[in-house]
GROMACS .gro file of C-alpha atoms in nm:
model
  313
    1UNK     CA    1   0.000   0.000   0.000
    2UNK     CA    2   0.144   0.333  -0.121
    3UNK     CA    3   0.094   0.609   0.166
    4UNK     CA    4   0.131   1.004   0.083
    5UNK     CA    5   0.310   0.974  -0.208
    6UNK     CA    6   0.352   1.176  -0.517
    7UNK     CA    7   0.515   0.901  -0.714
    8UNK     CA    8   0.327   0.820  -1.050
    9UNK     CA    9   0.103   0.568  -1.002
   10UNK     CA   10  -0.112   0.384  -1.287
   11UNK     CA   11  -0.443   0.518  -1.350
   12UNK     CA   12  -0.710   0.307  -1.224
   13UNK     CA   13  -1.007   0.269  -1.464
   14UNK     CA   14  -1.396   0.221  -1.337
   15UNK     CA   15  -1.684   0.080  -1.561
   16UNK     CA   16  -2.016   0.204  -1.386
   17UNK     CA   17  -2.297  -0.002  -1.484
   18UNK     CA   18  -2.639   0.158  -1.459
   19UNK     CA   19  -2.992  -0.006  -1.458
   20UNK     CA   20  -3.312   0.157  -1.481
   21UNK     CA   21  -3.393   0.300  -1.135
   22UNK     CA   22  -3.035   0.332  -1.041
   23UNK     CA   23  -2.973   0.590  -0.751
   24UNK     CA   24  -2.858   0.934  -0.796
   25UNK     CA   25  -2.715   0.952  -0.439
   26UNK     CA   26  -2.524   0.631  -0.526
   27UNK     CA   27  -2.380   0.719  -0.813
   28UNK     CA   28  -2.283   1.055  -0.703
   29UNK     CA   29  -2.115   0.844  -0.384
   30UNK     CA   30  -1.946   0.659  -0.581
   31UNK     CA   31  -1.773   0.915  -0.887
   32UNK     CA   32  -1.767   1.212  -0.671
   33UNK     CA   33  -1.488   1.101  -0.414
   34UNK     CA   34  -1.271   0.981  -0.733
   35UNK     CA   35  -1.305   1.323  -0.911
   36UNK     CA   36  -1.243   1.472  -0.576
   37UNK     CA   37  -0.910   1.256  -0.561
   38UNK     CA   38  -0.823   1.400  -0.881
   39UNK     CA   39  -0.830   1.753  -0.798
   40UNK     CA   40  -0.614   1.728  -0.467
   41UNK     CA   41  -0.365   1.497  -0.671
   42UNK     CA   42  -0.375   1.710  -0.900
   43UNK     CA   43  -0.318   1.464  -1.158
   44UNK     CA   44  -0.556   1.168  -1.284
   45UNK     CA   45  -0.530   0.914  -1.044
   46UNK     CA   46  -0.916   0.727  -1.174
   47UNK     CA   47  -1.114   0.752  -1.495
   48UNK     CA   48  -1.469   0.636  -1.501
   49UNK     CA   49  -1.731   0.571  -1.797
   50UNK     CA   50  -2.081   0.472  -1.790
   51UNK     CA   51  -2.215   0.190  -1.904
   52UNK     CA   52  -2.560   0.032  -1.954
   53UNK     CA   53  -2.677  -0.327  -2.137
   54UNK     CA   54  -2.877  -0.154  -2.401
   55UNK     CA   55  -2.868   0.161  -2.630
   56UNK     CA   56  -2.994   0.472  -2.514
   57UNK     CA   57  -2.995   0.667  -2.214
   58UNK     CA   58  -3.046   0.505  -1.864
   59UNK     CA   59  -3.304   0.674  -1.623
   60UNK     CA   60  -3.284   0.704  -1.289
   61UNK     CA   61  -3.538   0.666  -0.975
   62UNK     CA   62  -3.573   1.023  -0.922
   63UNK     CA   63  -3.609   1.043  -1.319
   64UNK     CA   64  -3.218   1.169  -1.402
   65UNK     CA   65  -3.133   1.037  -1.732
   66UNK     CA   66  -2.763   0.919  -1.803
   67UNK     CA   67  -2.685   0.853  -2.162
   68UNK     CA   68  -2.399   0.606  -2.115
   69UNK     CA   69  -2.034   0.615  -2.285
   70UNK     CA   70  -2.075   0.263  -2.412
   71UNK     CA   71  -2.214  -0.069  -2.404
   72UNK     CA   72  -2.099  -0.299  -2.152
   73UNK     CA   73  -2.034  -0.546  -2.396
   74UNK     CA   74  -1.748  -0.367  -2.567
   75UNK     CA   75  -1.600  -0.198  -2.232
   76UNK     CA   76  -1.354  -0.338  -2.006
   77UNK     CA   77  -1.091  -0.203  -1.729
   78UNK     CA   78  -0.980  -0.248  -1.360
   79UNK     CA   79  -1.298  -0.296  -1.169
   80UNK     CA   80  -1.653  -0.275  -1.279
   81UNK     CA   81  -1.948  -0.155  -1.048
   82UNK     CA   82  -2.279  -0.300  -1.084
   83UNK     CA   83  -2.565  -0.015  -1.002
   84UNK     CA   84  -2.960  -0.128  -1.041
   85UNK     CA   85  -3.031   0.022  -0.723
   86UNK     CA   86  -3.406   0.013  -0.737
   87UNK     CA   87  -3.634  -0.251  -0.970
   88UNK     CA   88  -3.306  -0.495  -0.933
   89UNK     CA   89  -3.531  -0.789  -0.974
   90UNK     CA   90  -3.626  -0.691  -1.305
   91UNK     CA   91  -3.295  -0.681  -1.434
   92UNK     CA   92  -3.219  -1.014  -1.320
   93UNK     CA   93  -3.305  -1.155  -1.699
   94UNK     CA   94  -3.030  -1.367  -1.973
   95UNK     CA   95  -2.899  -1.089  -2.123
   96UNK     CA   96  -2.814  -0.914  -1.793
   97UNK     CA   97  -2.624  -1.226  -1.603
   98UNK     CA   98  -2.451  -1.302  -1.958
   99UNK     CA   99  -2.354  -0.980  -1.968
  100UNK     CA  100  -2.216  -1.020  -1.621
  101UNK     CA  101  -2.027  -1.362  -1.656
  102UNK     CA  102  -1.886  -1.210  -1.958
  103UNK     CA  103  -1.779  -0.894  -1.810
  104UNK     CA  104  -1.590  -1.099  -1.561
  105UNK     CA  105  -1.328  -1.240  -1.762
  106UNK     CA  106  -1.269  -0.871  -1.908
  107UNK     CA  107  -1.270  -0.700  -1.571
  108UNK     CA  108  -0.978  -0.719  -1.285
  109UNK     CA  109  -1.264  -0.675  -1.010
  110UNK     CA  110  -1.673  -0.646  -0.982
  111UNK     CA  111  -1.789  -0.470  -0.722
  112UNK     CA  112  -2.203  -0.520  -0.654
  113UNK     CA  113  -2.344  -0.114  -0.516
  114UNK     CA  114  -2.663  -0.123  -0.297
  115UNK     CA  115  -2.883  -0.416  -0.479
  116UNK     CA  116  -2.627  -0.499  -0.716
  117UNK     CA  117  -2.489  -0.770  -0.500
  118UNK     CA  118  -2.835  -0.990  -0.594
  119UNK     CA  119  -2.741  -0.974  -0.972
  120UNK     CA  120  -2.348  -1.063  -0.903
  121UNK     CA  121  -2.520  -1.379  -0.692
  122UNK     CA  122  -2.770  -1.438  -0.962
  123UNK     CA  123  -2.511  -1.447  -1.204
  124UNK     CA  124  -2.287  -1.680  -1.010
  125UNK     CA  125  -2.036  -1.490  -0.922
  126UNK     CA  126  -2.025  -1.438  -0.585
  127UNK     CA  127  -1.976  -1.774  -0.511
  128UNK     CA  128  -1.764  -1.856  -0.210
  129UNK     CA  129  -1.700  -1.512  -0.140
  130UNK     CA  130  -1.821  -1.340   0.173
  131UNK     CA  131  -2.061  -1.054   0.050
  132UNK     CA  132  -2.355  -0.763   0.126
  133UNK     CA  133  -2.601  -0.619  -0.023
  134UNK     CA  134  -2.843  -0.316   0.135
  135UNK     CA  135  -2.981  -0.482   0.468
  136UNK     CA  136  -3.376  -0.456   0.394
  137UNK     CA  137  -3.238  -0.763   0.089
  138UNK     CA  138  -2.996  -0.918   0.344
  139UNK     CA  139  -3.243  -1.212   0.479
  140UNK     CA  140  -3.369  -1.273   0.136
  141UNK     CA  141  -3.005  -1.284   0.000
  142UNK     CA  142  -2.899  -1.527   0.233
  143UNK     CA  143  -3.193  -1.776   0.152
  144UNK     CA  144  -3.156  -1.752  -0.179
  145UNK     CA  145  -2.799  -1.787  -0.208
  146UNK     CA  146  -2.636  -2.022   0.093
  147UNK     CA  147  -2.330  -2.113  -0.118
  148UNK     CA  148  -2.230  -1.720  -0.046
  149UNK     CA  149  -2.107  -1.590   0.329
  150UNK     CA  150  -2.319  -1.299   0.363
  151UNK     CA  151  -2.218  -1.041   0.597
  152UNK     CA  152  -2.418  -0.686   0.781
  153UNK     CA  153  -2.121  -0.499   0.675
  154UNK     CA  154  -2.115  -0.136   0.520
  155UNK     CA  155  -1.864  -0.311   0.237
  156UNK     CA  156  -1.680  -0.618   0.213
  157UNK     CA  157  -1.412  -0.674   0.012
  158UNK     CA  158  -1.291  -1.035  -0.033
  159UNK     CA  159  -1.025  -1.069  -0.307
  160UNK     CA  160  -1.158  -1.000  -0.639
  161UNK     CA  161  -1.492  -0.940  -0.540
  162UNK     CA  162  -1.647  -0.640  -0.374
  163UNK     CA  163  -1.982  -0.550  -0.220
  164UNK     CA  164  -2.149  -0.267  -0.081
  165UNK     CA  165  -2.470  -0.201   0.112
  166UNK     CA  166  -2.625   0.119  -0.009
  167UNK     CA  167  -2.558   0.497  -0.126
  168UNK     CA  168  -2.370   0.632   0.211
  169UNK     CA  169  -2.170   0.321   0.237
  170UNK     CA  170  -2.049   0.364  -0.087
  171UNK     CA  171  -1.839   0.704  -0.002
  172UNK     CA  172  -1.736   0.507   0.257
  173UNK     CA  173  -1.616   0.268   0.008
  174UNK     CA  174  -1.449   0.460  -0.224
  175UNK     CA  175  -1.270   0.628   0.049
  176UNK     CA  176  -1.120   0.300   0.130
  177UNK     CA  177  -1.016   0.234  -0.237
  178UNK     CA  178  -0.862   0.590  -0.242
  179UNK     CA  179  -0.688   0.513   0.078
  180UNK     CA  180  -0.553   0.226  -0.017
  181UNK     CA  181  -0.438   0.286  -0.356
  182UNK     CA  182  -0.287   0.689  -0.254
  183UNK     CA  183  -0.258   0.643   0.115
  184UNK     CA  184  -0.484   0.753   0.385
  185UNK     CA  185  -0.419   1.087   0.394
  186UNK     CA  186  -0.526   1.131   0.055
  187UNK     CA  187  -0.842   0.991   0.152
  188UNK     CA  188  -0.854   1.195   0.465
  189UNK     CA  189  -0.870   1.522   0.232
  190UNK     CA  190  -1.117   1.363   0.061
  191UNK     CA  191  -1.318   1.322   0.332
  192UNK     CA  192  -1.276   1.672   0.499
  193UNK     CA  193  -1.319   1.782   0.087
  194UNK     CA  194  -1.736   1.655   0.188
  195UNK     CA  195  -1.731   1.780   0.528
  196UNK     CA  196  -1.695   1.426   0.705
  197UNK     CA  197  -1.425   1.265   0.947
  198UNK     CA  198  -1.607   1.008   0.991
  199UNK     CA  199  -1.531   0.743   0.772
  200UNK     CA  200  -1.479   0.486   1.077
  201UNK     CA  201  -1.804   0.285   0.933
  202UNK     CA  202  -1.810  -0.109   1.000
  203UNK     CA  203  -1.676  -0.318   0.725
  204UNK     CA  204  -1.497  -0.617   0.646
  205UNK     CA  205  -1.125  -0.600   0.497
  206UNK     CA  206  -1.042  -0.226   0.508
  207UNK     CA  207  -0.775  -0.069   0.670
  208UNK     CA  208  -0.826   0.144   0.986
  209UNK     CA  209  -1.014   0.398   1.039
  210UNK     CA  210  -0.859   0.712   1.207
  211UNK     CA  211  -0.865   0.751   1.629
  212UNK     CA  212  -1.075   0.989   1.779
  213UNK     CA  213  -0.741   1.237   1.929
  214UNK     CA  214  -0.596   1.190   1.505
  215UNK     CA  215  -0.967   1.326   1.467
  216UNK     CA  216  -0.913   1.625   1.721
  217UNK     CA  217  -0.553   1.750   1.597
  218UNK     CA  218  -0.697   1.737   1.243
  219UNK     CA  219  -0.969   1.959   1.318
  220UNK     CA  220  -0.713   2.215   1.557
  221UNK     CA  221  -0.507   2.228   1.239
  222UNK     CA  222  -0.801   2.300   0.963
  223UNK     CA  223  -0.912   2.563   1.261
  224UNK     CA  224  -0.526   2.725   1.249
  225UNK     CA  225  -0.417   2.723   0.928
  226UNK     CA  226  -0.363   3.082   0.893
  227UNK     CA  227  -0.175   3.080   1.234
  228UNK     CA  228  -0.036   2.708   1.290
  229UNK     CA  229   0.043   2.585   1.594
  230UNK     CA  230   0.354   2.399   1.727
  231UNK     CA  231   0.279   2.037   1.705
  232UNK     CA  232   0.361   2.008   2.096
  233UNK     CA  233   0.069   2.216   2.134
  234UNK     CA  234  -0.147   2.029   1.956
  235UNK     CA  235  -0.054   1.766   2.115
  236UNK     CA  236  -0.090   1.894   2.425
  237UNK     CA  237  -0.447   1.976   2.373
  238UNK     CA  238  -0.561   1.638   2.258
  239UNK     CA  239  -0.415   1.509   2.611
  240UNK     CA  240  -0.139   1.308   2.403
  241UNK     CA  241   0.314   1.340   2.368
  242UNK     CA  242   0.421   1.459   2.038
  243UNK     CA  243   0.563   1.119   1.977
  244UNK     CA  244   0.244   0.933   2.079
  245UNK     CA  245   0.086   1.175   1.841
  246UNK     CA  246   0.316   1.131   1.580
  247UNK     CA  247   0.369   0.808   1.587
  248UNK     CA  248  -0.014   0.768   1.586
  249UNK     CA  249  -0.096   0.960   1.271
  250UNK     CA  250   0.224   0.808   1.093
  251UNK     CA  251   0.046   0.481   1.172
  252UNK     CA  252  -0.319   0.579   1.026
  253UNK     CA  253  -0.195   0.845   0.768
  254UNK     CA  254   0.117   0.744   0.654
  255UNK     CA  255   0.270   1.124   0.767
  256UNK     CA  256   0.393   1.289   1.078
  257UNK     CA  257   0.154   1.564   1.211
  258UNK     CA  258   0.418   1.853   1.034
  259UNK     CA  259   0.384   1.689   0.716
  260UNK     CA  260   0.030   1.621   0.735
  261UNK     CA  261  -0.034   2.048   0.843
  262UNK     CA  262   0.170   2.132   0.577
  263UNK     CA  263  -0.045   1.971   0.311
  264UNK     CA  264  -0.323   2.132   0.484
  265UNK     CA  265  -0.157   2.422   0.450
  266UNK     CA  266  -0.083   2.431   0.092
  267UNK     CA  267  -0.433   2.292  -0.029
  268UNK     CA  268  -0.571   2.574   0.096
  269UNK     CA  269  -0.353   2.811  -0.104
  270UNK     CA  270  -0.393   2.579  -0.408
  271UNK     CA  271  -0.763   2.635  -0.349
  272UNK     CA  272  -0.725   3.017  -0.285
  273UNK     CA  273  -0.496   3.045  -0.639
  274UNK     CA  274  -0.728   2.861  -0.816
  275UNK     CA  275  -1.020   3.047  -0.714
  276UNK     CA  276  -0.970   3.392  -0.604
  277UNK     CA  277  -0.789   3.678  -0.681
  278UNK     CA  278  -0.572   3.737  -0.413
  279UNK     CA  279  -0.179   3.790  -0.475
  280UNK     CA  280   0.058   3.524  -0.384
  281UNK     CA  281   0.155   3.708  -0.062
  282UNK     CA  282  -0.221   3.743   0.074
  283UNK     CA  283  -0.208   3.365   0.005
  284UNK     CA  284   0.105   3.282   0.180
  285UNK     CA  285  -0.008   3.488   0.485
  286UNK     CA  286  -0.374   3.333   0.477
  287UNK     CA  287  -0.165   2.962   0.452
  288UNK     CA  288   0.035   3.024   0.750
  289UNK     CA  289   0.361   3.132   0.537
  290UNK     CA  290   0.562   3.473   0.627
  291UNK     CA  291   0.739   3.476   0.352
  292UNK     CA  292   0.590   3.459  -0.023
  293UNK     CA  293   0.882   3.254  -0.184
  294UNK     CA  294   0.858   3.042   0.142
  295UNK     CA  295   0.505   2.908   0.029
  296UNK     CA  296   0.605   2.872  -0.329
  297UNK     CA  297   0.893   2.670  -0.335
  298UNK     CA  298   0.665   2.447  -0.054
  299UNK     CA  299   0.407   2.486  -0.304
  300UNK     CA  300   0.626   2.372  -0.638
  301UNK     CA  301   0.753   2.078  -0.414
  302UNK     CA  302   0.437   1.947  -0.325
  303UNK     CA  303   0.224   2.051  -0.655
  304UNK     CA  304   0.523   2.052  -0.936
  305UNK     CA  305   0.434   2.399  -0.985
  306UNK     CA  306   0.441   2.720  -0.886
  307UNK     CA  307   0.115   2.914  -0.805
  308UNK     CA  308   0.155   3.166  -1.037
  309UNK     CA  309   0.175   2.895  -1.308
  310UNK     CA  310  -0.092   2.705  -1.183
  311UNK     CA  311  -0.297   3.023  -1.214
  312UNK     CA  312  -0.174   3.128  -1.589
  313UNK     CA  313  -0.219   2.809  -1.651
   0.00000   0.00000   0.00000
């Protein structure tokens, strides 16, 4: 597992497969965090296409229409995520678990979203793998399939095979992934990105979620970003020693609590480049930098660029 690192990684490619009465919420769950991942990176860490059985444009519950980049039976990539969401049963026909079974031997991973679980099982392929779907299907998924483990978990992930119980749980999902693949403190921003620390949801196979005093010194440091504090201090007030602290958030993040500020730090000048007018020394003072060439050669180490490039460009 890579953690905080800038290194190039390869891209990792989603197929997202919609059915009639898919959910907007899930959906949105699931793409939003991986564009989100993009922007901080600032580089493209996950595509995504849509994808449906048929021709045409898929329609959601709330009535959202999606027309789809292609047909599932000409796409293929790194994992592909089954979304019926509502009216699963109806898509539960030949063409839809032939489409599946073939999918599988194009796809590195299929991951079932909310009710897509049941069409994974229908189509065999959640055989001897422990799974869940949304819990108001749970009982009737485990009568109907007893050759698969079925777990009330948010998300399980058990080898190539992933499952997920509804639209919230998928955030908490993709987090994971994004943790995982870019190191939790990637997925941390993320997270703050929505306005949630609270990705400590139950599942099965994930990594850690972060400790309520990690919790607290993140949220002194977003609160004094303009003024930081010594990490002592911050330590201090979360009632732990700066090397219980650091060693802590090195642990769950993958970065010590200076390196983890920092990045704080300088997204938040990235952000005010990017989306105000202020000049670079406004931005240095507002990011807790004295000194304007301070914040941009922290700025080109972290980003690659400067911030007056990033804005002409």
């Amino acid at each position: 597992m890579r953690r905080w690192t800038k290194s190039p990684a390869a891209m990792q490619q989603f197929g997202v497969l919609l059915f009639d009465g898919f959910s907007n919420h899930c959906l949105a769950n699931t793409v939003e965090p991986l564009r989100a991942a993009n922007s901080l990176a600032g580089r493209k860490l996950y595509d995504w296409e849509f994808l449906s059985l048929t021709e045409g444009p898929v329609t959601s519950s709330s009535g959202l229409q999606v027309t789809p980049h292609a047909r599932l039976q000409s796409a293929r990539g790194g994992t592909l995520m089954v979304m019926p969401s509502y009216g699963f049963r109806a898509h539960g026909g030949w063409p839809t678990l032939t489409g599946l079974r073939s999918a599988a031997n194009r796809y590195d991973v299929l991951a079932g979203l909310d009710t897509g679980s049941w069409l994974l099982a229908l189509a065999g392929l959640l055989d001897g793998y422990r799974a869940t779907i949304h819990w108001e299907e749970l009982t009737g998924f485990t009568e109907r399939f007893p050759e698969i483990d079925a777990r009330r978990e948010r998300y399980v992930l058990d080898r190539n095979r992933i499952t997920c119980s509804g639209a919230m749980a998928a955030f908490d999902l993709v987090l994971h992934l994004i943790g995982h693949d870019h190191g939790q403190a990637l997925a941390l921003e993320v997270a703050q990105l929505f306005m949630t620390r609270d990705s400590a949801r139950s599942h099965s196979g994930g990594v850690g979620a972060t400790s309520a005093y990690v919790n607290k010194a993140l949220a002194l440091m977003q609160e004094n970003l303009e003024t930081p504090l010594p990490i002592t201090d911050i330590a201090r007030q979360v009632g732990r020693s700066h090397k219980a602290l650091s060693t802590r958030m090195q642990s769950e993040l993958g970065a010590g609590p200076a390196q983890v500020y920092r990045r704080l730090r300088l997204n938040l000048a990235r952000k005010l480049v990017a989306e105000t007018d202020l000049t670079v020394s406004e931005i240095a003072l507002r990011a807790g930098y004295d000194d304007p060439s301070a914040l941009t050669r922290a700025f080109r180490a972290e980003f690659g660029i400067t911030p007056r490039a990033l804005r002409v460009g």
